[in-house]
Amino acid sequence: MVVDQLRETELDRLFQAFADSTRRDIVRRVTVGEYTVSGLAGLYAMSFAAVQKHVAVLERASLVTKEKRGREQIVRGNHEGLQKARRLLDEYEAIWQQRVGRIADILAEG
Amino acid sequence: MVVDQLRETELDRLFQAFADSTRRDIVRRVTVGEYTVSGLAGLYAMSFAAVQKHVAVLERASLVTKEKRGREQIVRGNHEGLQKARRLLDEYEAIWQQRVGRIADILAEG
DNA sequence: CTATCGTACAACCAAATGGTTGTAGATCAG
DNA sequence: CTGATCTACAACCATTTGGTTGTACGATAG
């Protein structure tokens, strides 16, 4: 499976990004509205730098975008990354459903 | 957010489990069919112990179950974990869609 | 019975992760 | 201009992660 090497590391980053509750919360918030980095930082019991790193992880995973406005940086949700992750899990579920369907068929025949 | 503390660590494990391409491949395979641990180990360019650890991670995340059969251990996919992850991402997308809808409304009014 | 197989687990290692503090550059307010 | 604010980034630290090898033990085959 040398194919889709890029897609694999992309997915690594995607799921890695989701594997932290602070980052999931950030995604939830910036999907609904807009926040500056320090606006987000104010919400959590950790340093500004820590939150900044979390935002950077989300940005690398294409789950979030940043846009400079004056001295502030506006963080927004990025629908594409979200869709990509969901679609993958849909695939897995489809495979599973196929299997369940096949088993049901076998049971019905027997 | 002290609430759902358990659910959060549960989700940490779930997404962490998906954040590795070998583990995603294992999930794909055991969702379709059944494999022993050494059967899986034969598929990847790494030690038996490494694959065993990957399976353990998937088991802790409730994505996979193991069942002893003689000296072998049968690994199977677990639909529940899969559904849980997908449902969460659905929530995120629903929130997003609400937002997009609201913006569309505003634009329509203006 | 003995050798082999499938598994589990401990000990170890390098690299990544999640956090910290400190420094520095833009931008804005007065 | 000066000081405060927002951001970025480096350096550091403890813990986790993903891998290794080696040992041990129950189940199976011959």
PDB file of C-alpha atoms (C1' of nucleotides) in Angstrom:
ATOM      1  CA  MET A   1       0.000   0.000   0.000  1.00  0.00           C
ATOM      2  CA  VAL A   2       2.444   2.643  -1.132  1.00  0.00           C
ATOM      3  CA  VAL A   3      -0.559   4.244  -2.805  1.00  0.00           C
ATOM      4  CA  ASP A   4      -2.374   7.005  -0.970  1.00  0.00           C
ATOM      5  CA  GLN A   5       0.659   7.576   1.217  1.00  0.00           C
ATOM      6  CA  LEU A   6      -0.267  11.239   1.331  1.00  0.00           C
ATOM      7  CA  ARG A   7      -3.866  10.557   2.206  1.00  0.00           C
ATOM      8  CA  GLU A   8      -2.723   8.325   5.047  1.00  0.00           C
ATOM      9  CA  THR A   9      -0.572  10.961   6.743  1.00  0.00           C
ATOM     10  CA  GLU A  10      -3.410  13.392   6.143  1.00  0.00           C
ATOM     11  CA  LEU A  11      -5.739  11.065   8.043  1.00  0.00           C
ATOM     12  CA  ASP A  12      -3.107  10.548  10.743  1.00  0.00           C
ATOM     13  CA  ARG A  13      -3.173  14.288  11.362  1.00  0.00           C
ATOM     14  CA  LEU A  14      -6.944  14.496  11.187  1.00  0.00           C
ATOM     15  CA  PHE A  15      -7.621  11.863  13.802  1.00  0.00           C
ATOM     16  CA  GLN A  16      -4.642  12.893  15.894  1.00  0.00           C
ATOM     17  CA  ALA A  17      -6.155  16.383  15.970  1.00  0.00           C
ATOM     18  CA  PHE A  18      -9.442  14.992  17.258  1.00  0.00           C
ATOM     19  CA  ALA A  19      -7.725  12.894  19.913  1.00  0.00           C
ATOM     20  CA  ASP A  20      -7.664  15.698  22.495  1.00  0.00           C
ATOM     21  CA  SER A  21     -10.689  17.066  24.301  1.00  0.00           C
ATOM     22  CA  THR A  22      -9.439  20.662  24.314  1.00  0.00           C
ATOM     23  CA  ARG A  23      -9.015  20.539  20.555  1.00  0.00           C
ATOM     24  CA  ARG A  24     -12.445  18.969  20.071  1.00  0.00           C
ATOM     25  CA  ASP A  25     -13.892  21.808  22.123  1.00  0.00           C
ATOM     26  CA  ILE A  26     -12.072  24.395  20.031  1.00  0.00           C
ATOM     27  CA  VAL A  27     -13.435  22.811  16.852  1.00  0.00           C
ATOM     28  CA  ARG A  28     -16.948  22.887  18.307  1.00  0.00           C
ATOM     29  CA  ARG A  29     -16.646  26.586  19.157  1.00  0.00           C
ATOM     30  CA  VAL A  30     -14.998  27.887  15.998  1.00  0.00           C
ATOM     31  CA  THR A  31     -17.468  25.917  13.914  1.00  0.00           C
ATOM     32  CA  VAL A  32     -20.301  27.879  15.497  1.00  0.00           C
ATOM     33  CA  GLY A  33     -18.646  31.281  15.672  1.00  0.00           C
ATOM     34  CA  GLU A  34     -15.387  33.174  15.342  1.00  0.00           C
ATOM     35  CA  TYR A  35     -12.668  33.482  17.938  1.00  0.00           C
ATOM     36  CA  THR A  36      -9.290  35.103  18.197  1.00  0.00           C
ATOM     37  CA  VAL A  37      -6.470  32.923  19.507  1.00  0.00           C
ATOM     38  CA  SER A  38      -6.420  34.774  22.820  1.00  0.00           C
ATOM     39  CA  GLY A  39     -10.211  34.626  22.937  1.00  0.00           C
ATOM     40  CA  LEU A  40      -9.884  30.856  22.845  1.00  0.00           C
ATOM     41  CA  ALA A  41      -6.980  30.899  25.292  1.00  0.00           C
ATOM     42  CA  GLY A  42      -9.205  32.627  27.863  1.00  0.00           C
ATOM     43  CA  LEU A  43     -11.518  29.627  27.892  1.00  0.00           C
ATOM     44  CA  TYR A  44      -9.108  26.992  29.137  1.00  0.00           C
ATOM     45  CA  ALA A  45      -7.040  26.461  32.271  1.00  0.00           C
ATOM     46  CA  MET A  46      -3.762  26.476  30.418  1.00  0.00           C
ATOM     47  CA  SER A  47      -1.265  28.953  29.017  1.00  0.00           C
ATOM     48  CA  PHE A  48      -1.779  31.016  25.889  1.00  0.00           C
ATOM     49  CA  ALA A  49       1.091  29.160  24.232  1.00  0.00           C
ATOM     50  CA  ALA A  50      -0.540  25.801  24.888  1.00  0.00           C
ATOM     51  CA  VAL A  51      -3.782  26.884  23.230  1.00  0.00           C
ATOM     52  CA  GLN A  52      -1.800  28.378  20.387  1.00  0.00           C
ATOM     53  CA  LYS A  53      -0.186  24.979  19.834  1.00  0.00           C
ATOM     54  CA  HIS A  54      -3.577  23.291  19.826  1.00  0.00           C
ATOM     55  CA  VAL A  55      -4.795  25.713  17.168  1.00  0.00           C
ATOM     56  CA  ALA A  56      -1.654  24.999  15.144  1.00  0.00           C
ATOM     57  CA  VAL A  57      -2.358  21.255  15.308  1.00  0.00           C
ATOM     58  CA  LEU A  58      -5.918  21.852  14.100  1.00  0.00           C
ATOM     59  CA  GLU A  59      -4.655  24.087  11.312  1.00  0.00           C
ATOM     60  CA  ARG A  60      -2.177  21.460  10.103  1.00  0.00           C
ATOM     61  CA  ALA A  61      -5.044  18.962  10.078  1.00  0.00           C
ATOM     62  CA  SER A  62      -7.116  21.336   7.923  1.00  0.00           C
ATOM     63  CA  LEU A  63      -9.853  21.475  10.553  1.00  0.00           C
ATOM     64  CA  VAL A  64      -9.402  25.181  11.147  1.00  0.00           C
ATOM     65  CA  THR A  65      -8.180  28.245   9.298  1.00  0.00           C
ATOM     66  CA  LYS A  66      -6.544  31.406  10.622  1.00  0.00           C
ATOM     67  CA  GLU A  67      -6.902  34.874   9.139  1.00  0.00           C
ATOM     68  CA  LYS A  68      -4.988  37.910  10.293  1.00  0.00           C
ATOM     69  CA  ARG A  69      -7.055  40.929  11.249  1.00  0.00           C
ATOM     70  CA  GLY A  70      -4.928  43.729  12.620  1.00  0.00           C
ATOM     71  CA  ARG A  71      -2.882  42.306  15.441  1.00  0.00           C
ATOM     72  CA  GLU A  72      -5.446  39.566  15.980  1.00  0.00           C
ATOM     73  CA  GLN A  73      -5.753  36.193  14.324  1.00  0.00           C
ATOM     74  CA  ILE A  74      -9.265  34.985  13.598  1.00  0.00           C
ATOM     75  CA  VAL A  75      -9.819  31.226  13.897  1.00  0.00           C
ATOM     76  CA  ARG A  76     -12.608  29.628  11.919  1.00  0.00           C
ATOM     77  CA  GLY A  77     -13.798  26.070  11.368  1.00  0.00           C
ATOM     78  CA  ASN A  78     -13.027  24.346   8.077  1.00  0.00           C
ATOM     79  CA  HIS A  79     -15.802  22.111   6.843  1.00  0.00           C
ATOM     80  CA  GLU A  80     -13.634  20.126   4.425  1.00  0.00           C
ATOM     81  CA  GLY A  81     -11.534  18.397   7.063  1.00  0.00           C
ATOM     82  CA  LEU A  82     -14.634  17.510   9.020  1.00  0.00           C
ATOM     83  CA  GLN A  83     -16.282  16.003   5.965  1.00  0.00           C
ATOM     84  CA  LYS A  84     -13.182  14.023   5.107  1.00  0.00           C
ATOM     85  CA  ALA A  85     -13.063  12.350   8.512  1.00  0.00           C
ATOM     86  CA  ARG A  86     -16.752  11.608   8.494  1.00  0.00           C
ATOM     87  CA  ARG A  87     -16.631  10.158   5.012  1.00  0.00           C
ATOM     88  CA  LEU A  88     -13.893   7.755   6.040  1.00  0.00           C
ATOM     89  CA  LEU A  89     -15.906   6.519   8.998  1.00  0.00           C
ATOM     90  CA  ASP A  90     -18.884   6.192   6.656  1.00  0.00           C
ATOM     91  CA  GLU A  91     -16.782   3.885   4.489  1.00  0.00           C
ATOM     92  CA  TYR A  92     -15.935   1.706   7.467  1.00  0.00           C
ATOM     93  CA  GLU A  93     -19.562   1.523   8.460  1.00  0.00           C
ATOM     94  CA  ALA A  94     -20.597   0.673   4.916  1.00  0.00           C
ATOM     95  CA  ILE A  95     -18.156  -2.226   4.897  1.00  0.00           C
ATOM     96  CA  TRP A  96     -19.513  -3.342   8.234  1.00  0.00           C
ATOM     97  CA  GLN A  97     -23.092  -3.140   7.054  1.00  0.00           C
ATOM     98  CA  GLN A  98     -22.207  -5.213   3.987  1.00  0.00           C
ATOM     99  CA  ARG A  99     -20.823  -7.863   6.261  1.00  0.00           C
ATOM    100  CA  VAL A 100     -23.796  -7.814   8.572  1.00  0.00           C
ATOM    101  CA  GLY A 101     -26.033  -8.030   5.531  1.00  0.00           C
ATOM    102  CA  ARG A 102     -24.138 -11.042   4.230  1.00  0.00           C
ATOM    103  CA  ILE A 103     -24.412 -12.824   7.563  1.00  0.00           C
ATOM    104  CA  ALA A 104     -28.121 -12.074   7.707  1.00  0.00           C
ATOM    105  CA  ASP A 105     -28.462 -13.582   4.228  1.00  0.00           C
ATOM    106  CA  ILE A 106     -26.630 -16.723   5.274  1.00  0.00           C
ATOM    107  CA  LEU A 107     -28.822 -17.085   8.327  1.00  0.00           C
ATOM    108  CA  ALA A 108     -31.943 -16.547   6.214  1.00  0.00           C
ATOM    109  CA  GLU A 109     -30.835 -19.225   3.734  1.00  0.00           C
ATOM    110  CA  GLY A 110     -30.002 -21.734   6.477  1.00  0.00           C
TER     111      GLY A 110
ATOM    112  CA  MET B   1     -17.086  20.863  31.711  1.00  0.00           C
ATOM    113  CA  VAL B   2     -16.544  18.289  34.422  1.00  0.00           C
ATOM    114  CA  VAL B   3     -19.577  16.568  32.945  1.00  0.00           C
ATOM    115  CA  ASP B   4     -18.973  13.719  30.534  1.00  0.00           C
ATOM    116  CA  GLN B   5     -15.432  13.368  31.765  1.00  0.00           C
ATOM    117  CA  LEU B   6     -15.650   9.670  31.030  1.00  0.00           C
ATOM    118  CA  ARG B   7     -17.059  10.202  27.571  1.00  0.00           C
ATOM    119  CA  GLU B   8     -14.195  12.565  26.799  1.00  0.00           C
ATOM    120  CA  THR B   9     -11.438  10.088  27.659  1.00  0.00           C
ATOM    121  CA  GLU B  10     -13.438   7.504  25.737  1.00  0.00           C
ATOM    122  CA  LEU B  11     -13.328   9.760  22.690  1.00  0.00           C
ATOM    123  CA  ASP B  12      -9.645  10.483  23.263  1.00  0.00           C
ATOM    124  CA  ARG B  13      -8.992   6.757  22.956  1.00  0.00           C
ATOM    125  CA  LEU B  14     -11.270   6.363  19.978  1.00  0.00           C
ATOM    126  CA  PHE B  15      -9.636   9.028  17.845  1.00  0.00           C
ATOM    127  CA  GLN B  16      -6.181   8.191  19.121  1.00  0.00           C
ATOM    128  CA  ALA B  17      -6.815   4.640  17.938  1.00  0.00           C
ATOM    129  CA  PHE B  18      -7.702   5.903  14.462  1.00  0.00           C
ATOM    130  CA  ALA B  19      -4.650   8.147  14.307  1.00  0.00           C
ATOM    131  CA  ASP B  20      -2.368   5.418  12.952  1.00  0.00           C
ATOM    132  CA  SER B  21      -2.519   3.940   9.470  1.00  0.00           C
ATOM    133  CA  THR B  22      -1.624   0.409  10.604  1.00  0.00           C
ATOM    134  CA  ARG B  23      -4.472   0.471  13.086  1.00  0.00           C
ATOM    135  CA  ARG B  24      -6.891   1.847  10.504  1.00  0.00           C
ATOM    136  CA  ASP B  25      -5.895  -1.021   8.222  1.00  0.00           C
ATOM    137  CA  ILE B  26      -6.455  -3.552  10.992  1.00  0.00           C
ATOM    138  CA  VAL B  27      -9.916  -2.116  11.635  1.00  0.00           C
ATOM    139  CA  ARG B  28     -10.706  -2.326   7.925  1.00  0.00           C
ATOM    140  CA  ARG B  29      -9.666  -5.977   7.798  1.00  0.00           C
ATOM    141  CA  VAL B  30     -11.261  -7.274  10.975  1.00  0.00           C
ATOM    142  CA  THR B  31     -14.468  -5.477  10.072  1.00  0.00           C
ATOM    143  CA  VAL B  32     -14.699  -7.553   6.919  1.00  0.00           C
ATOM    144  CA  GLY B  33     -13.458 -10.864   8.266  1.00  0.00           C
ATOM    145  CA  GLU B  34     -11.776 -12.582  11.195  1.00  0.00           C
ATOM    146  CA  TYR B  35      -8.087 -12.701  11.940  1.00  0.00           C
ATOM    147  CA  THR B  36      -5.864 -14.153  14.615  1.00  0.00           C
ATOM    148  CA  VAL B  37      -3.290 -11.804  16.125  1.00  0.00           C
ATOM    149  CA  SER B  38      -0.455 -13.585  14.331  1.00  0.00           C
ATOM    150  CA  GLY B  39      -2.536 -13.607  11.161  1.00  0.00           C
ATOM    151  CA  LEU B  40      -2.587  -9.832  11.359  1.00  0.00           C
ATOM    152  CA  ALA B  41       1.074  -9.685  12.347  1.00  0.00           C
ATOM    153  CA  GLY B  42       1.991 -11.468   9.111  1.00  0.00           C
ATOM    154  CA  LEU B  43       0.563  -8.587   7.102  1.00  0.00           C
ATOM    155  CA  TYR B  44       2.833  -5.806   8.301  1.00  0.00           C
ATOM    156  CA  ALA B  45       6.551  -5.098   8.202  1.00  0.00           C
ATOM    157  CA  MET B  46       6.900  -4.975  11.954  1.00  0.00           C
ATOM    158  CA  SER B  47       7.287  -7.359  14.866  1.00  0.00           C
ATOM    159  CA  PHE B  48       4.527  -9.520  16.288  1.00  0.00           C
ATOM    160  CA  ALA B  49       4.713  -7.562  19.541  1.00  0.00           C
ATOM    161  CA  ALA B  50       4.167  -4.279  17.730  1.00  0.00           C
ATOM    162  CA  VAL B  51       1.005  -5.555  16.043  1.00  0.00           C
ATOM    163  CA  GLN B  52      -0.125  -7.018  19.337  1.00  0.00           C
ATOM    164  CA  LYS B  53       0.169  -3.561  20.881  1.00  0.00           C
ATOM    165  CA  HIS B  54      -1.843  -2.030  18.046  1.00  0.00           C
ATOM    166  CA  VAL B  55      -4.594  -4.568  18.623  1.00  0.00           C
ATOM    167  CA  ALA B  56      -4.510  -3.753  22.343  1.00  0.00           C
ATOM    168  CA  VAL B  57      -4.962  -0.046  21.553  1.00  0.00           C
ATOM    169  CA  LEU B  58      -7.947  -0.849  19.335  1.00  0.00           C
ATOM    170  CA  GLU B  59      -9.401  -3.080  22.031  1.00  0.00           C
ATOM    171  CA  ARG B  60      -9.106  -0.369  24.688  1.00  0.00           C
ATOM    172  CA  ALA B  61     -10.885   1.977  22.292  1.00  0.00           C
ATOM    173  CA  SER B  62     -13.729  -0.543  21.878  1.00  0.00           C
ATOM    174  CA  LEU B  63     -13.117  -0.756  18.144  1.00  0.00           C
ATOM    175  CA  VAL B  64     -12.183  -4.422  18.275  1.00  0.00           C
ATOM    176  CA  THR B  65     -12.853  -7.467  20.421  1.00  0.00           C
ATOM    177  CA  LYS B  66     -10.690 -10.518  21.096  1.00  0.00           C
ATOM    178  CA  GLU B  67     -11.929 -14.022  21.754  1.00  0.00           C
ATOM    179  CA  LYS B  68      -9.769 -16.929  22.751  1.00  0.00           C
ATOM    180  CA  ARG B  69     -10.021 -20.048  20.597  1.00  0.00           C
ATOM    181  CA  GLY B  70      -7.578 -22.710  21.628  1.00  0.00           C
ATOM    182  CA  ARG B  71      -4.173 -21.109  21.641  1.00  0.00           C
ATOM    183  CA  GLU B  72      -5.303 -18.502  19.156  1.00  0.00           C
ATOM    184  CA  GLN B  73      -6.978 -15.179  19.758  1.00  0.00           C
ATOM    185  CA  ILE B  74      -9.653 -14.151  17.258  1.00  0.00           C
ATOM    186  CA  VAL B  75      -9.884 -10.433  16.536  1.00  0.00           C
ATOM    187  CA  ARG B  76     -13.179  -9.001  15.331  1.00  0.00           C
ATOM    188  CA  GLY B  77     -14.468  -5.529  14.551  1.00  0.00           C
ATOM    189  CA  ASN B  78     -16.801  -3.851  17.015  1.00  0.00           C
ATOM    190  CA  HIS B  79     -19.498  -1.782  15.386  1.00  0.00           C
ATOM    191  CA  GLU B  80     -20.346   0.255  18.491  1.00  0.00           C
ATOM    192  CA  GLY B  81     -17.075   2.141  18.666  1.00  0.00           C
ATOM    193  CA  LEU B  82     -17.286   2.915  14.984  1.00  0.00           C
ATOM    194  CA  GLN B  83     -20.801   4.271  15.330  1.00  0.00           C
ATOM    195  CA  LYS B  84     -19.826   6.388  18.307  1.00  0.00           C
ATOM    196  CA  ALA B  85     -17.035   8.133  16.402  1.00  0.00           C
ATOM    197  CA  ARG B  86     -19.200   8.693  13.354  1.00  0.00           C
ATOM    198  CA  ARG B  87     -22.058  10.053  15.415  1.00  0.00           C
ATOM    199  CA  LEU B  88     -19.775  12.612  17.016  1.00  0.00           C
ATOM    200  CA  LEU B  89     -18.579  13.830  13.653  1.00  0.00           C
ATOM    201  CA  ASP B  90     -22.203  13.979  12.538  1.00  0.00           C
ATOM    202  CA  GLU B  91     -22.888  16.328  15.449  1.00  0.00           C
ATOM    203  CA  TYR B  92     -20.072  18.612  14.379  1.00  0.00           C
ATOM    204  CA  GLU B  93     -21.353  18.646  10.841  1.00  0.00           C
ATOM    205  CA  ALA B  94     -24.886  19.352  11.995  1.00  0.00           C
ATOM    206  CA  ILE B  95     -23.662  22.379  13.937  1.00  0.00           C
ATOM    207  CA  TRP B  96     -21.770  23.510  10.881  1.00  0.00           C
ATOM    208  CA  GLN B  97     -24.784  23.116   8.642  1.00  0.00           C
ATOM    209  CA  GLN B  98     -26.894  25.147  11.067  1.00  0.00           C
ATOM    210  CA  ARG B  99     -24.353  27.917  10.839  1.00  0.00           C
ATOM    211  CA  VAL B 100     -24.176  27.815   7.056  1.00  0.00           C
ATOM    212  CA  GLY B 101     -27.974  27.872   6.995  1.00  0.00           C
ATOM    213  CA  ARG B 102     -28.086  30.921   9.243  1.00  0.00           C
ATOM    214  CA  ILE B 103     -25.616  32.787   7.052  1.00  0.00           C
ATOM    215  CA  ALA B 104     -27.627  31.887   3.959  1.00  0.00           C
ATOM    216  CA  ASP B 105     -30.730  33.283   5.672  1.00  0.00           C
ATOM    217  CA  ILE B 106     -28.966  36.521   6.505  1.00  0.00           C
ATOM    218  CA  LEU B 107     -27.765  36.880   2.939  1.00  0.00           C
ATOM    219  CA  ALA B 108     -31.261  36.145   1.638  1.00  0.00           C
ATOM    220  CA  GLU B 109     -32.754  38.808   3.915  1.00  0.00           C
ATOM    221  CA  GLY B 110     -30.147  41.400   2.980  1.00  0.00           C
TER     222      GLY B 110
ATOM    223  C1'  DC C   1       6.879 -36.398  26.276  1.00  0.00           C
ATOM    224  C1'  DT C   2       8.812 -32.926  23.543  1.00  0.00           C
ATOM    225  C1'  DA C   3       9.044 -29.454  20.287  1.00  0.00           C
ATOM    226  C1'  DT C   4       6.613 -25.856  18.220  1.00  0.00           C
ATOM    227  C1'  DC C   5       3.127 -22.322  17.916  1.00  0.00           C
ATOM    228  C1'  DG C   6       0.372 -18.344  19.421  1.00  0.00           C
ATOM    229  C1'  DT C   7       0.199 -15.192  22.810  1.00  0.00           C
ATOM    230  C1'  DA C   8       1.365 -12.062  26.589  1.00  0.00           C
ATOM    231  C1'  DC C   9       4.277  -9.072  28.843  1.00  0.00           C
ATOM    232  C1'  DA C  10       8.448  -6.723  30.620  1.00  0.00           C
ATOM    233  C1'  DA C  11      12.346  -3.781  29.658  1.00  0.00           C
ATOM    234  C1'  DC C  12      14.296  -0.747  26.860  1.00  0.00           C
ATOM    235  C1'  DC C  13      14.811   3.186  23.300  1.00  0.00           C
ATOM    236  C1'  DA C  14      13.965   7.229  20.210  1.00  0.00           C
ATOM    237  C1'  DA C  15      10.661  10.379  18.858  1.00  0.00           C
ATOM    238  C1'  DA C  16       6.356  12.788  19.462  1.00  0.00           C
ATOM    239  C1'  DT C  17       2.999  15.085  22.573  1.00  0.00           C
ATOM    240  C1'  DG C  18       1.171  18.390  25.760  1.00  0.00           C
ATOM    241  C1'  DG C  19       2.438  21.378  28.764  1.00  0.00           C
ATOM    242  C1'  DT C  20       5.503  25.292  30.734  1.00  0.00           C
ATOM    243  C1'  DT C  21       8.281  29.934  30.759  1.00  0.00           C
ATOM    244  C1'  DG C  22      10.677  33.439  28.405  1.00  0.00           C
ATOM    245  C1'  DT C  23      11.773  36.441  24.524  1.00  0.00           C
ATOM    246  C1'  DA C  24      10.576  39.262  20.685  1.00  0.00           C
ATOM    247  C1'  DG C  25       7.954  41.524  16.856  1.00  0.00           C
ATOM    248  C1'  DA C  26       3.609  43.862  15.263  1.00  0.00           C
ATOM    249  C1'  DT C  27      -0.222  46.524  16.102  1.00  0.00           C
ATOM    250  C1'  DC C  28      -3.182  49.447  18.666  1.00  0.00           C
ATOM    251  C1'  DA C  29      -4.551  53.011  22.427  1.00  0.00           C
ATOM    252  C1'  DG C  30      -3.542  57.171  24.872  1.00  0.00           C
TER     253       DG C  30
ATOM    254  C1'  DC D   1       6.401  58.258  21.518  1.00  0.00           C
ATOM    255  C1'  DT D   2       5.181  54.867  25.049  1.00  0.00           C
ATOM    256  C1'  DG D   3       2.988  51.215  26.969  1.00  0.00           C
ATOM    257  C1'  DA D   4      -0.166  47.490  26.630  1.00  0.00           C
ATOM    258  C1'  DT D   5      -1.976  43.689  23.732  1.00  0.00           C
ATOM    259  C1'  DC D   6      -1.875  39.806  20.480  1.00  0.00           C
ATOM    260  C1'  DT D   7       0.760  36.626  18.458  1.00  0.00           C
ATOM    261  C1'  DA D   8       4.725  33.612  17.331  1.00  0.00           C
ATOM    262  C1'  DC D   9       8.352  30.817  18.537  1.00  0.00           C
ATOM    263  C1'  DA D  10      12.295  28.759  21.014  1.00  0.00           C
ATOM    264  C1'  DA D  11      13.876  26.028  24.826  1.00  0.00           C
ATOM    265  C1'  DC D  12      12.881  23.020  28.162  1.00  0.00           C
ATOM    266  C1'  DC D  13      10.489  19.063  30.744  1.00  0.00           C
ATOM    267  C1'  DA D  14       7.627  14.856  31.833  1.00  0.00           C
ATOM    268  C1'  DT D  15       4.853  11.515  29.772  1.00  0.00           C
ATOM    269  C1'  DT D  16       3.142   8.838  25.996  1.00  0.00           C
ATOM    270  C1'  DT D  17       3.803   6.441  21.745  1.00  0.00           C
ATOM    271  C1'  DG D  18       5.460   3.165  18.446  1.00  0.00           C
ATOM    272  C1'  DG D  19       8.805   0.347  17.880  1.00  0.00           C
ATOM    273  C1'  DT D  20      12.376  -3.314  19.386  1.00  0.00           C
ATOM    274  C1'  DT D  21      14.213  -7.812  21.741  1.00  0.00           C
ATOM    275  C1'  DG D  22      13.865 -11.292  25.164  1.00  0.00           C
ATOM    276  C1'  DT D  23      11.424 -14.306  28.337  1.00  0.00           C
ATOM    277  C1'  DA D  24       7.608 -17.192  29.795  1.00  0.00           C
ATOM    278  C1'  DC D  25       3.605 -20.004  29.474  1.00  0.00           C
ATOM    279  C1'  DG D  26      -0.524 -22.563  27.845  1.00  0.00           C
ATOM    280  C1'  DA D  27      -2.210 -25.257  23.817  1.00  0.00           C
ATOM    281  C1'  DT D  28      -1.275 -28.262  20.004  1.00  0.00           C
ATOM    282  C1'  DA D  29       1.114 -31.545  16.889  1.00  0.00           C
ATOM    283  C1'  DG D  30       4.006 -35.445  16.234  1.00  0.00           C
TER     284       DG D  30
END
